[in-house]
Every structure is written in C-alpha cells, then in structure tokens.
Coordinates of C-alpha atoms in Angstrom, one line a residue:
M15 CA 15.6 -125.4 66.2
S16 CA 16.6 -121.9 65.3
D17 CA 14.2 -119.0 65.2
S18 CA 12.9 -118.0 61.9
G19 CA 15.3 -115.5 60.2
T20 CA 18.4 -116.5 62.1
L21 CA 21.1 -118.5 60.4
G22 CA 24.6 -119.4 61.4
T23 CA 26.9 -118.7 64.3
E24 CA 30.2 -116.9 65.0
S25 CA 33.2 -118.6 63.3
P26 CA 36.0 -120.0 65.5
V27 CA 38.5 -118.0 63.6
E28 CA 41.2 -118.4 66.2
S29 CA 41.1 -122.2 66.2
A30 CA 43.8 -124.2 64.6
S31 CA 41.4 -126.3 62.5
F32 CA 39.7 -123.1 61.1
Q33 CA 43.0 -121.6 60.2
E34 CA 44.3 -124.8 58.6
Q35 CA 41.2 -125.1 56.5
A36 CA 41.4 -121.4 55.5
A37 CA 45.0 -121.8 54.4
H38 CA 44.2 -125.0 52.4
Y39 CA 41.3 -123.2 50.6
E40 CA 43.3 -120.1 50.0
A41 CA 45.9 -122.2 48.2
L42 CA 43.2 -123.8 46.0
V43 CA 41.9 -120.3 45.1
E44 CA 45.5 -119.1 44.3
T45 CA 46.0 -122.1 42.0
M46 CA 42.7 -121.3 40.3
K47 CA 43.8 -117.7 39.7
E48 CA 47.2 -118.6 38.4
R49 CA 45.6 -121.0 35.9
A50 CA 43.0 -118.5 34.9
A51 CA 45.8 -115.9 34.2
E52 CA 47.6 -118.4 32.0
V53 CA 44.4 -119.1 30.0
R54 CA 43.8 -115.4 29.5
K55 CA 47.1 -115.1 27.6
G56 CA 45.3 -116.8 24.7
G57 CA 47.7 -117.8 21.9
G58 CA 50.6 -116.1 23.6
K59 CA 52.4 -112.8 23.5
E60 CA 53.7 -113.2 19.9
K61 CA 50.2 -113.7 18.5
L62 CA 48.8 -110.9 20.7
D63 CA 51.5 -108.6 19.3
R64 CA 50.7 -109.6 15.8
E65 CA 47.1 -108.6 16.2
H66 CA 48.2 -105.1 17.4
E67 CA 50.5 -104.9 14.3
R68 CA 47.5 -105.5 12.1
G69 CA 45.7 -102.5 13.8
K70 CA 43.4 -104.8 15.7
L71 CA 42.5 -105.1 19.3
T72 CA 42.5 -108.5 21.0
A73 CA 39.3 -110.2 22.0
R74 CA 39.7 -109.2 25.6
E75 CA 40.7 -105.6 24.7
R76 CA 37.6 -105.4 22.6
I77 CA 35.3 -106.4 25.5
E78 CA 37.1 -104.1 27.9
Y79 CA 36.5 -101.2 25.5
L80 CA 32.9 -102.2 24.8
V81 CA 31.5 -102.6 28.4
D82 CA 30.6 -99.7 30.6
D83 CA 32.9 -100.9 33.4
P84 CA 35.5 -103.6 32.6
A85 CA 35.4 -104.7 36.3
A86 CA 31.7 -105.5 35.8
F87 CA 32.3 -108.1 33.1
G88 CA 31.5 -111.5 34.4
E89 CA 33.4 -114.0 32.3
L90 CA 31.8 -117.4 31.7
G91 CA 33.5 -120.5 30.2
L92 CA 37.0 -119.3 30.9
F93 CA 38.3 -122.9 31.3
A94 CA 36.5 -124.3 28.3
G95 CA 38.8 -126.7 26.5
Y96 CA 41.3 -126.7 29.3
E97 CA 43.9 -129.4 28.7
M98 CA 41.5 -131.0 26.1
Y99 CA 43.4 -130.4 22.8
E100 CA 47.1 -130.9 23.7
D101 CA 47.8 -132.7 20.5
E102 CA 46.5 -129.8 18.5
G103 CA 48.5 -127.2 20.4
G104 CA 45.7 -126.4 22.9
C105 CA 42.6 -124.2 22.7
P106 CA 42.7 -121.7 25.6
A107 CA 39.2 -120.7 26.7
G108 CA 37.8 -122.6 23.7
G109 CA 39.2 -119.8 21.4
T110 CA 36.4 -117.6 22.5
V111 CA 35.9 -115.0 25.3
M112 CA 32.3 -115.0 26.6
G113 CA 30.4 -113.4 29.5
L114 CA 27.9 -110.9 30.8
G115 CA 28.6 -107.2 30.9
P116 CA 26.8 -103.8 30.9
V117 CA 26.7 -102.0 27.5
S118 CA 25.1 -98.6 27.5
G119 CA 23.4 -99.5 30.8
Q120 CA 22.0 -102.8 29.4
E121 CA 23.2 -106.2 30.6
C122 CA 24.4 -108.1 27.5
M123 CA 25.9 -111.5 26.6
I124 CA 29.1 -110.9 24.7
V125 CA 30.9 -113.4 22.6
A126 CA 34.3 -112.6 21.1
N127 CA 36.4 -114.9 18.9
D128 CA 40.0 -115.0 20.0
A129 CA 42.1 -114.7 16.8
T130 CA 45.3 -115.5 18.7
V131 CA 44.0 -119.1 19.1
K132 CA 44.3 -120.9 15.7
A133 CA 43.1 -117.7 14.0
G134 CA 39.8 -118.0 15.9
A135 CA 39.0 -121.4 14.3
W136 CA 36.1 -123.3 15.8
F137 CA 36.9 -126.5 17.8
P138 CA 34.1 -128.7 19.0
I139 CA 34.2 -127.0 22.4
T140 CA 34.1 -123.6 20.7
A141 CA 30.7 -124.5 19.2
K142 CA 29.5 -125.8 22.6
K143 CA 30.6 -122.5 24.3
N144 CA 28.9 -120.4 21.7
L145 CA 25.7 -122.4 22.0
R146 CA 25.8 -122.0 25.7
A147 CA 26.0 -118.2 25.2
Q148 CA 23.0 -118.3 22.9
N149 CA 21.0 -120.5 25.3
I150 CA 21.7 -118.0 28.2
A151 CA 20.4 -115.2 25.9
L152 CA 17.4 -117.3 24.9
E153 CA 16.4 -118.3 28.4
N154 CA 16.9 -114.9 30.0
H155 CA 16.1 -112.5 27.1
V156 CA 19.4 -110.6 27.3
P157 CA 20.8 -109.0 24.2
I158 CA 23.7 -110.9 22.6
I159 CA 26.7 -109.2 20.9
Y160 CA 29.1 -111.2 18.6
L161 CA 32.6 -109.8 18.0
V162 CA 33.4 -112.0 15.0
D163 CA 37.0 -112.8 14.0
S164 CA 37.3 -116.4 12.9
A165 CA 38.9 -118.5 10.2
G166 CA 35.9 -120.9 10.5
V167 CA 35.7 -124.6 11.4
Y168 CA 39.0 -126.2 12.5
L169 CA 39.1 -128.6 9.6
P170 CA 41.2 -131.4 11.2
M171 CA 38.2 -131.9 13.6
Q172 CA 35.3 -131.1 11.2
D173 CA 33.7 -134.5 11.8
E174 CA 33.2 -133.5 15.5
I175 CA 31.7 -130.1 14.9
F176 CA 29.6 -130.1 11.8
P177 CA 26.3 -131.9 11.6
D178 CA 24.8 -132.8 15.0
E179 CA 22.1 -130.9 17.0
D180 CA 24.7 -129.5 19.4
D181 CA 27.3 -128.7 16.7
F182 CA 28.1 -125.7 14.6
G183 CA 24.9 -125.5 12.6
R184 CA 22.8 -125.2 15.7
I185 CA 24.2 -121.7 16.1
F186 CA 22.4 -120.3 13.0
R187 CA 19.2 -122.0 14.1
N188 CA 19.5 -120.2 17.4
N189 CA 20.1 -116.9 15.5
A190 CA 16.7 -117.4 14.0
K191 CA 15.1 -118.4 17.3
L192 CA 16.6 -115.4 19.1
S193 CA 15.3 -113.1 16.4
S194 CA 11.8 -114.6 16.5
K195 CA 11.6 -113.9 20.3
G196 CA 12.7 -110.3 19.8
I197 CA 16.0 -110.8 21.6
P198 CA 18.5 -108.3 20.2
Q199 CA 21.5 -109.6 18.3
I200 CA 24.3 -107.3 17.1
S201 CA 27.4 -108.4 15.3
A202 CA 30.7 -106.7 14.4
I203 CA 32.9 -108.4 11.7
M204 CA 36.3 -107.4 13.0
G205 CA 38.4 -110.0 11.1
S206 CA 37.8 -113.1 9.0
C207 CA 34.3 -114.5 8.8
V208 CA 34.1 -117.3 6.3
A209 CA 32.0 -120.2 5.1
G210 CA 29.0 -121.2 7.2
G211 CA 30.2 -118.8 9.9
A212 CA 29.2 -116.0 7.6
Y213 CA 25.6 -116.6 8.5
L214 CA 26.1 -115.7 12.2
P215 CA 26.6 -112.0 11.8
I216 CA 24.2 -111.6 8.9
M217 CA 21.4 -113.4 10.8
S218 CA 21.8 -110.8 13.6
D219 CA 19.6 -107.7 13.7
E220 CA 22.4 -105.4 12.7
A221 CA 25.9 -106.1 11.4
I222 CA 29.0 -103.9 11.4
I223 CA 32.1 -104.4 9.4
V224 CA 35.6 -102.9 10.0
E225 CA 37.3 -101.6 6.9
D226 CA 40.5 -103.3 5.8
T227 CA 40.5 -106.0 8.5
G228 CA 36.9 -107.3 8.3
S229 CA 35.8 -109.7 5.6
V230 CA 32.8 -112.0 5.1
F231 CA 32.1 -114.6 2.4
L232 CA 30.8 -118.1 1.9
A233 CA 34.0 -119.1 0.2
G234 CA 37.4 -117.4 0.2
P235 CA 39.5 -116.6 -2.9
Y236 CA 41.3 -120.0 -2.9
L237 CA 38.1 -122.0 -2.7
V238 CA 36.4 -119.9 -5.3
K239 CA 39.3 -120.6 -7.7
A240 CA 39.1 -124.3 -6.9
A241 CA 35.3 -124.5 -7.2
I242 CA 34.6 -122.3 -10.3
G243 CA 38.0 -121.2 -11.6
E244 CA 37.4 -117.6 -10.9
D245 CA 40.2 -115.3 -9.8
V246 CA 39.1 -112.7 -7.3
E247 CA 40.8 -110.6 -4.6
K248 CA 39.7 -110.9 -0.9
D249 CA 38.4 -107.3 -0.6
E250 CA 36.5 -107.5 -3.9
L251 CA 34.9 -110.8 -2.8
G252 CA 33.9 -109.9 0.7
G253 CA 35.5 -106.7 2.0
A254 CA 33.8 -103.9 3.8
T255 CA 33.1 -101.7 0.8
T256 CA 31.7 -104.7 -1.2
H257 CA 29.2 -105.6 1.5
S258 CA 28.3 -102.1 2.7
E259 CA 27.9 -100.4 -0.7
I260 CA 27.3 -103.1 -3.3
S261 CA 25.7 -106.2 -1.8
G262 CA 24.1 -104.5 1.1
V263 CA 24.9 -107.5 3.3
V264 CA 26.1 -105.4 6.3
D265 CA 24.5 -102.3 7.8
H266 CA 27.5 -100.2 8.9
K267 CA 31.1 -99.8 7.7
V268 CA 33.5 -98.3 10.2
E269 CA 37.2 -97.5 10.1
D270 CA 38.6 -99.5 13.0
D271 CA 37.8 -101.7 16.0
E272 CA 37.1 -98.8 18.3
A273 CA 34.6 -97.3 15.9
A274 CA 32.9 -100.7 15.6
L275 CA 32.6 -100.9 19.4
D276 CA 31.3 -97.3 19.6
K277 CA 28.7 -98.2 17.0
I278 CA 27.5 -101.2 19.1
R279 CA 27.2 -99.0 22.1
S280 CA 25.1 -96.5 20.1
I281 CA 22.8 -99.2 18.8
V282 CA 22.2 -100.6 22.3
D283 CA 21.7 -97.1 23.6
H284 CA 18.9 -96.6 21.0
S285 CA 17.1 -99.8 22.0
G286 CA 13.5 -99.9 23.1
P287 CA 12.2 -100.6 26.7
V288 CA 13.6 -103.5 28.7
E289 CA 10.8 -105.8 29.8
R290 CA 11.2 -107.6 33.1
F291 CA 9.2 -110.3 34.9
G292 CA 9.4 -108.5 38.2
Y293 CA 10.6 -111.2 40.6
A294 CA 10.1 -110.0 44.2
R295 CA 13.0 -107.9 45.5
K296 CA 13.5 -105.9 48.7
E297 CA 16.3 -103.6 49.9
P298 CA 19.5 -105.7 50.0
V299 CA 21.0 -106.5 53.4
E300 CA 24.5 -107.8 53.9
P301 CA 24.9 -111.3 55.2
A302 CA 25.1 -111.8 59.0
Y303 CA 28.7 -112.9 58.8
P304 CA 31.5 -112.0 56.4
A305 CA 32.2 -114.1 53.2
D306 CA 35.9 -114.2 54.0
E307 CA 35.2 -116.8 56.7
L308 CA 34.0 -119.3 54.0
Y309 CA 37.5 -120.7 53.5
G310 CA 37.9 -121.7 57.1
L311 CA 34.4 -123.3 57.3
F312 CA 34.9 -125.6 54.4
P313 CA 36.7 -128.8 55.2
A314 CA 39.9 -129.8 53.3
E315 CA 38.7 -133.4 52.9
G316 CA 35.8 -134.0 50.6
N317 CA 34.1 -136.6 52.9
A318 CA 34.3 -134.5 56.1
Q319 CA 31.2 -133.1 57.8
Y320 CA 30.2 -129.4 58.2
D321 CA 27.1 -127.5 58.7
M322 CA 25.7 -126.0 55.5
R323 CA 23.8 -123.4 57.5
E324 CA 27.1 -121.8 58.3
I325 CA 27.9 -121.5 54.5
L326 CA 24.5 -120.1 53.7
A327 CA 24.8 -117.5 56.6
R328 CA 27.7 -115.9 54.7
I329 CA 25.8 -115.7 51.4
V330 CA 22.1 -114.8 52.0
D331 CA 20.8 -111.5 53.4
A332 CA 20.9 -111.3 57.2
E333 CA 17.6 -112.1 59.0
S334 CA 16.0 -113.3 55.7
W335 CA 16.0 -117.1 56.4
T336 CA 12.7 -119.0 56.9
E337 CA 13.4 -122.7 57.0
Y338 CA 10.8 -125.1 55.5
K339 CA 10.2 -128.4 57.3
E340 CA 13.3 -127.9 59.5
G341 CA 12.7 -131.1 61.6
Y342 CA 12.0 -133.4 58.7
G343 CA 14.3 -134.7 55.9
R344 CA 17.3 -133.1 57.6
T345 CA 20.0 -134.1 55.1
L346 CA 18.5 -131.4 52.8
L347 CA 18.0 -127.8 53.9
T348 CA 15.1 -126.1 52.3
G349 CA 14.0 -122.5 53.0
Y350 CA 13.1 -119.1 51.8
A351 CA 15.8 -116.4 51.9
R352 CA 16.9 -113.2 50.1
I353 CA 20.1 -112.8 48.2
D354 CA 21.0 -109.1 47.5
G355 CA 17.3 -108.4 48.2
W356 CA 16.0 -111.0 45.7
N357 CA 13.4 -113.5 47.2
V358 CA 14.6 -117.0 46.5
G359 CA 14.0 -120.6 47.6
V360 CA 17.1 -122.5 48.7
V361 CA 17.7 -126.2 48.4
A362 CA 21.0 -127.2 49.9
N363 CA 22.7 -130.5 50.9
Q364 CA 23.3 -130.6 54.6
R365 CA 26.8 -132.2 55.3
A366 CA 26.4 -132.6 59.0
V367 CA 25.4 -135.9 60.5
V368 CA 21.7 -135.7 61.6
R369 CA 19.1 -137.8 63.4
N370 CA 15.8 -138.6 61.8
R371 CA 12.9 -139.2 64.2
T372 CA 11.2 -142.5 63.4
D373 CA 8.8 -142.3 66.4
L374 CA 8.0 -140.2 69.4
D375 CA 9.9 -142.4 71.9
S376 CA 13.3 -142.9 70.2
K377 CA 16.1 -140.5 69.3
G378 CA 15.8 -141.7 65.8
E379 CA 18.2 -143.1 63.2
I380 CA 21.5 -141.4 62.3
Q381 CA 21.6 -140.1 58.7
V382 CA 24.9 -139.4 56.9
G383 CA 25.4 -135.8 55.7
G384 CA 25.5 -135.2 52.0
V385 CA 23.2 -138.2 51.3
I386 CA 19.7 -137.7 50.1
Y387 CA 17.3 -140.0 52.0
A388 CA 13.7 -140.6 51.1
D389 CA 12.3 -138.1 53.6
A390 CA 14.7 -135.4 52.3
A391 CA 13.7 -136.1 48.7
D392 CA 10.0 -135.9 49.7
K393 CA 10.5 -132.6 51.4
A394 CA 12.5 -131.1 48.6
A395 CA 9.9 -132.1 45.9
R396 CA 7.1 -130.3 47.9
F397 CA 9.3 -127.3 48.5
I398 CA 10.2 -126.9 44.8
M399 CA 6.5 -127.1 44.0
N400 CA 5.9 -124.3 46.6
C401 CA 8.5 -122.1 44.9
N402 CA 6.8 -122.5 41.6
Q403 CA 3.5 -121.7 43.2
K404 CA 4.9 -118.6 44.7
E405 CA 6.9 -117.7 41.5
I406 CA 10.3 -117.3 43.2
P407 CA 13.6 -118.5 41.7
I408 CA 15.4 -121.5 43.3
V409 CA 19.1 -121.6 44.2
F410 CA 20.6 -125.1 44.7
F411 CA 23.8 -125.6 46.7
Q412 CA 25.3 -129.0 45.9
D413 CA 27.5 -131.1 48.1
V414 CA 25.9 -134.5 47.5
T415 CA 27.3 -138.0 47.4
G416 CA 24.0 -139.5 46.0
F417 CA 20.8 -141.1 47.2
M418 CA 20.8 -143.6 50.1
V419 CA 21.2 -147.2 49.1
G420 CA 20.7 -150.6 50.8
K421 CA 17.8 -152.9 51.7
R422 CA 16.2 -150.5 54.2
A423 CA 16.3 -147.6 51.7
E424 CA 15.0 -149.7 48.8
Q425 CA 12.2 -151.2 50.8
G426 CA 11.3 -147.7 52.0
G427 CA 10.8 -146.5 48.4
I428 CA 13.9 -144.4 47.9
I429 CA 13.5 -144.7 44.1
K430 CA 9.9 -143.4 44.3
D431 CA 10.8 -140.4 46.4
G432 CA 13.9 -139.7 44.4
A433 CA 11.8 -139.8 41.2
K434 CA 9.4 -137.3 42.8
M435 CA 12.2 -134.9 43.5
V436 CA 13.7 -135.3 40.0
N437 CA 10.3 -134.8 38.5
A438 CA 9.8 -131.5 40.4
V439 CA 13.2 -130.2 39.4
S440 CA 12.7 -131.2 35.8
N441 CA 9.3 -129.6 35.4
S442 CA 10.0 -126.5 37.5
T443 CA 9.5 -123.4 35.4
V444 CA 10.9 -120.7 37.8
P445 CA 14.5 -119.8 37.1
K446 CA 17.0 -122.2 38.8
L447 CA 20.6 -121.4 39.7
T448 CA 23.1 -124.0 40.9
V449 CA 26.3 -123.7 43.0
V450 CA 28.5 -126.8 43.3
V451 CA 30.5 -126.3 46.5
G452 CA 31.7 -129.8 46.9
N453 CA 30.7 -133.3 45.7
S454 CA 28.2 -133.7 42.9
Y455 CA 27.8 -137.4 42.4
G456 CA 25.4 -139.6 40.5
A457 CA 21.7 -139.1 40.6
G458 CA 22.4 -136.5 43.4
N459 CA 23.7 -134.2 40.6
Y460 CA 20.4 -134.6 38.8
A461 CA 18.1 -134.1 41.7
M462 CA 20.1 -131.0 42.8
C463 CA 19.7 -129.4 39.4
G464 CA 22.9 -130.3 37.6
R465 CA 23.6 -129.1 34.0
A466 CA 21.1 -131.5 32.4
Y467 CA 18.2 -129.9 34.4
D468 CA 18.3 -126.4 32.8
P469 CA 19.8 -124.2 35.5
R470 CA 20.2 -120.7 34.1
L471 CA 23.7 -120.5 35.6
V472 CA 26.0 -123.2 37.1
L473 CA 28.8 -122.0 39.3
A474 CA 31.5 -124.1 41.0
W475 CA 33.9 -123.6 43.8
P476 CA 37.5 -125.0 43.5
T477 CA 36.4 -127.9 45.7
A478 CA 33.7 -129.1 43.3
K479 CA 33.8 -132.7 42.1
I480 CA 31.4 -134.0 39.5
A481 CA 31.2 -137.7 38.7
V482 CA 28.9 -140.7 38.7
M483 CA 30.2 -141.7 42.1
G484 CA 33.1 -141.0 44.5
G485 CA 36.6 -141.9 43.5
T486 CA 37.2 -144.5 46.1
Q487 CA 34.1 -146.5 45.3
A488 CA 34.4 -146.1 41.5
S489 CA 38.1 -147.1 41.5
K490 CA 37.4 -150.3 43.4
V491 CA 34.6 -151.3 41.1
L492 CA 36.7 -150.5 38.0
K493 CA 39.6 -152.5 39.5
Q494 CA 37.3 -155.5 40.1
I495 CA 36.1 -155.4 36.5
K496 CA 39.7 -155.2 35.2
V497 CA 40.8 -158.1 37.4
R498 CA 37.9 -160.3 36.1
Q499 CA 38.8 -159.5 32.5
L500 CA 42.4 -160.5 33.1
E501 CA 41.3 -163.7 34.9
K502 CA 39.2 -164.7 31.9
Q503 CA 42.4 -164.3 29.8
G504 CA 44.1 -166.7 32.2
K505 CA 46.2 -164.0 33.9
E506 CA 46.6 -163.7 37.7
L507 CA 47.6 -160.6 39.5
S508 CA 49.7 -160.5 42.6
T509 CA 48.6 -158.3 45.5
E510 CA 51.2 -155.8 44.5
D511 CA 50.0 -155.8 40.9
E512 CA 46.4 -155.3 42.1
Q513 CA 47.5 -152.3 44.2
E514 CA 49.4 -150.8 41.3
L515 CA 46.3 -151.2 39.1
L516 CA 44.1 -149.6 41.7
S517 CA 46.4 -146.6 42.1
K518 CA 46.5 -146.0 38.3
I519 CA 42.7 -146.2 38.1
Q520 CA 42.3 -143.9 41.1
N521 CA 44.7 -141.3 39.7
R522 CA 42.8 -141.3 36.3
Y523 CA 39.4 -141.1 38.0
E524 CA 40.4 -138.3 40.4
E525 CA 41.7 -136.3 37.4
Q526 CA 38.3 -136.7 35.7
T527 CA 36.5 -135.4 38.8
T528 CA 38.4 -132.1 39.2
P529 CA 36.6 -128.8 38.8
Y530 CA 38.9 -128.0 35.9
Y531 CA 37.8 -131.2 34.0
A532 CA 34.2 -130.2 34.5
A533 CA 34.8 -126.5 33.5
A534 CA 36.7 -127.6 30.4
R535 CA 33.6 -129.4 29.2
L536 CA 31.3 -126.7 30.2
W537 CA 29.5 -128.8 32.8
V538 CA 29.7 -125.6 34.8
D539 CA 29.6 -122.0 33.5
A540 CA 32.3 -120.6 35.8
L541 CA 34.8 -121.6 38.5
I542 CA 34.5 -118.9 41.2
D543 CA 36.1 -117.8 44.4
P544 CA 33.7 -118.7 47.2
H545 CA 34.0 -115.1 48.4
D546 CA 32.3 -114.0 45.2
T547 CA 29.3 -116.4 45.4
R548 CA 26.8 -113.8 46.6
E549 CA 27.9 -111.4 43.9
W550 CA 27.5 -114.0 41.1
L551 CA 24.1 -115.1 42.4
A552 CA 22.9 -111.5 42.6
R553 CA 24.0 -111.0 39.0
G554 CA 22.3 -114.2 37.9
L555 CA 19.0 -113.3 39.7
D556 CA 19.0 -109.9 38.0
M557 CA 19.7 -111.7 34.6
V558 CA 16.8 -114.1 34.9
D559 CA 14.4 -111.2 35.6
H560 CA 14.9 -110.0 32.1
N561 CA 12.7 -112.7 30.7
P562 CA 9.2 -111.4 31.2
T563 CA 7.5 -114.7 30.6
L564 CA 7.0 -117.8 32.8
E565 CA 5.6 -121.1 31.7
R566 CA 2.8 -122.7 33.7
F567 CA 4.1 -125.3 36.2
N568 CA 2.8 -128.8 35.5
P569 CA 4.7 -131.6 37.2
G570 CA 2.7 -134.3 35.6
V571 CA 2.4 -137.7 37.3
I572 CA 4.1 -137.5 40.7
Q573 CA 5.1 -140.7 42.6
T574 CA 3.4 -140.7 46.0

C-alpha cells in the first residue's frame, strides 16, 4: 500500500507502448478539435457575412466582446445536435452558444442564439440546451445572461418542442424560479424575439433592446394581420422605441450590439455582494506529474487494463491524496484529495485487475478492473456519506463496464450493495462533478453519478462511451433477438448472413456509443482534452461554491 499523500509513479515515456498510446490519443484529440472548429462555423460564411452586413455581431463575437477574457470562456454543449438533424439541414451547436465566462469579474452563464442557424430558431435540442444552462444557473447560483436573436420555435418540429416538462415552456417557468431565488438574469434583445420566446427576456431582471435590429412581440405583422386583420409595421409593433418609450416593456434602448454588451457589463458591475458557501480550499499545488503524460497512460483499447491512480496523479494536487479503505473493494478507488486547492472526495473506477482478500490464509479472488463488485459498492456508499458529513464536493471518474453478475455475485447480494451505492449518490446533497474517461455502461453509469443523478457538471474525454452495455455483448444479444424473429417468420439465415447481420448491428451500436453521440444529446456538458481536466474541474468547483445553501443529507432507507 502507498503512503498517505503519495499517488502515481514516473511514466515510462520512452517505451514503445506508451508512445503508441500517446500517438493514438493525440489523433483522437485532433479529430475532436477539427470537428469542434467545423461546428463553430455555425450556418457558414455566407450567413456570418450577412449578419455583419446587417450591422450585427455573430453569437460568438458577442460573447467574445462581453467576457473579461475571451480565453476564459468555457463553452458547454458545443456538440449539441451534432449529426442529429441532417434532413433539416443540420443544427450546429443546437443553434445556441452557451458557456461560463467572467463578466465584470463575476462568473456568469451566457446563452447566445446563433442567428446563422435557421435564423436562431429553436429545435428540440435548442430547448434542452437552454434548459441545461438555466439548471446550471439554478443549482450553482451564477447569474445568467441571455443574448436573444431568434425567430422562435422551428415550426416543422413544433410537436417535439412545445408542451412537455422538458420542452420550450419550461424555460419561462425557470425564469420565474431563478428570479424567486434572487439569481440575476439579464437579457439583450439583439435581433428577433417573437411569440412565446418574447417572455424569456421580459421575465429577466433587466432587458436591453438594440435599436433597428432588435424587436420583441407576441405575434409578428403577418400573424397580426391573419389573426385580427390589423396592418402594422414591425417597428411600430415591437421595435426598440415602442418598447422603451411607449409600452415600457424593456428597460434600456441602445444603438448597437457593442452598446448592449457594454450595458450588460455595467449592470453586472453594479451588482450586490456575491454570496458563497465557502467549501474548504487551500493554496493550490501542481500535480506530482504532468498532464501531458495522460495520453500515453490511457490504453487504445476500451477493454484494456490500466491503473487509475496514475490518471489521478496527473490531475489532483501533489501530496494531497488520502485513500479511504485502500485494501477493501479495490475495483473502486475512494479517497480525499485537493484539486486546485479545493478539498474534494474522489470516487474512481479502478481498471487494473486486483485481488480481493476473502480470508487471512488465501491470496483472495481475482476481480476484473472496471467492474463494481459488492465490496466496492459498499465502500463507495459509506465514503459518499462521509463526504456529505464533511461537506466536501465529490468528483467521480467513470470507466465502468457495470456491476458484477453471475450466481456468486447474486447470492452475495450485489443488488443490495449496488442499491446502497445508488441511494447514497441519489440523496447526496454536496456538489457532484463527473468525468467520463472511458466506458460508462448500464447501472455503472448510474452508480457513478451519470447525467440522471444531478452532477453539476459532466465532462467527457474523447474515449468516453455511454451505453446500456458494451458493444460486443449488446450486438450479440440484438442479433439473437433478430434471428429468432426471422425464425418465427419461417426464415433461416446462413452463417454468412448471421455474420453480416451481426456486423450491421455492431456498426450501428458502436455509432451510438461514441462521445459525439452522447454530447449531441447533452448527456455530457462538454467533450474535453484530457490535458484540460484539472482546469475544468477547478472551474466547476469554483462555480459550485457560488451557491451558499446546502440541503441536509438524508439517505433514507439504506440496504444493509
């Protein structure tokens, strides 16, 4: 066992396997960056140029102008909608740019409609992305800024975006909830703002409108004509002068985009004191080993073994690691550490093969890395309770293929111990952050604080795979189901036909487990370069500290 505080070893950087793995991972990151650059083009150069011709900044230019330091803007949901709406011409980044950035020294959530993508119209994923932005603001008490420029709901898909609890209308409900909690909301109407979407900026604390380009109304001129037969011009109906001098709907009228963004900065600058919870933090210390070694430490194959301690050693502060129950439940690592000075609890899947002691005389049974066994689940549940008792945030590192199965596991009560861990994660009230570094399968995703378990931030590496089970197992099961269906229809498949069917199923399943598929559906908040993991977690830990309240931890009935 290692001494308390020490974690990791020197990397074999000169070895062929290390260099091969590093080259493989570097290629994955390069692909991710290329795809990200393509997404950031929005609707393309022609539409970007058209915005400039209209005297408008683009969504990304607005954010760059607004934040104190463009390099400090942490974009979330970049791959939202990725390859999801090909028949509709695509919806890059879900038609919205969203992320965290400092404005007048205050960390803020910023949401900007991208008018180059279908005139900023709302697709189903656009609503989901905006709701995620509001939830982050609600959970962490960070101000939220809306840069509104949208034609409203994308009508061809209105049935998928309008009425449900996670659809468009929930946004205005959240406006009201944010306001009731005293979380600042500031809106700038920098283009179209129509129909139900008109409520978003007007339900904010303060609303700004840009002269000539900004407009806000429940129904545009054409709809007014159709509904009541009235002829009215756009500016008279909902222009800047109408709403700043006649209706009083907006609070500030400005001449251009830059003036609107300057006004937002001034409003934020005149805010009251920022309350914090005060989670424990000491002077940050760099990790014991450099983050640029992470590429070479992570295996190219998703089922290969590696020591998660080596990964953690390149993320957490040096000499800050205190492991909890090191000799017990070894397929999970639990321990206290610091990340950029912040005290945290760490729950991480151990991917190395380990031995579990069953008695004092034997060497114990071999346990497969990445699988959660009963003893590991038992350990994790108790550790999570300890973190709540100590009031420290928890960081989960996922590379999990699921819970152990089979007669021995079932008779040993794996469901009971797994339920105990899921209960502890579900009822945990301290902030939780999750990093998916590799596999995230089945109930392992749940127990390790997947999206459904309220992590404040979910980050994923390019090697992340999220699915109900691994591709090989799932494909074989799906093939067996299909073969039986065909047999019932009186059809028999040759060995070659079965292999072709299996290949098709495997290809489709593998496509659905890529990190891009997960990011497109906002199962994760951001795909990140492993080198940036510590920076992202530090930002997340600072963000969660903005919420000065913490509910009492009450795990309810625990299976024992």
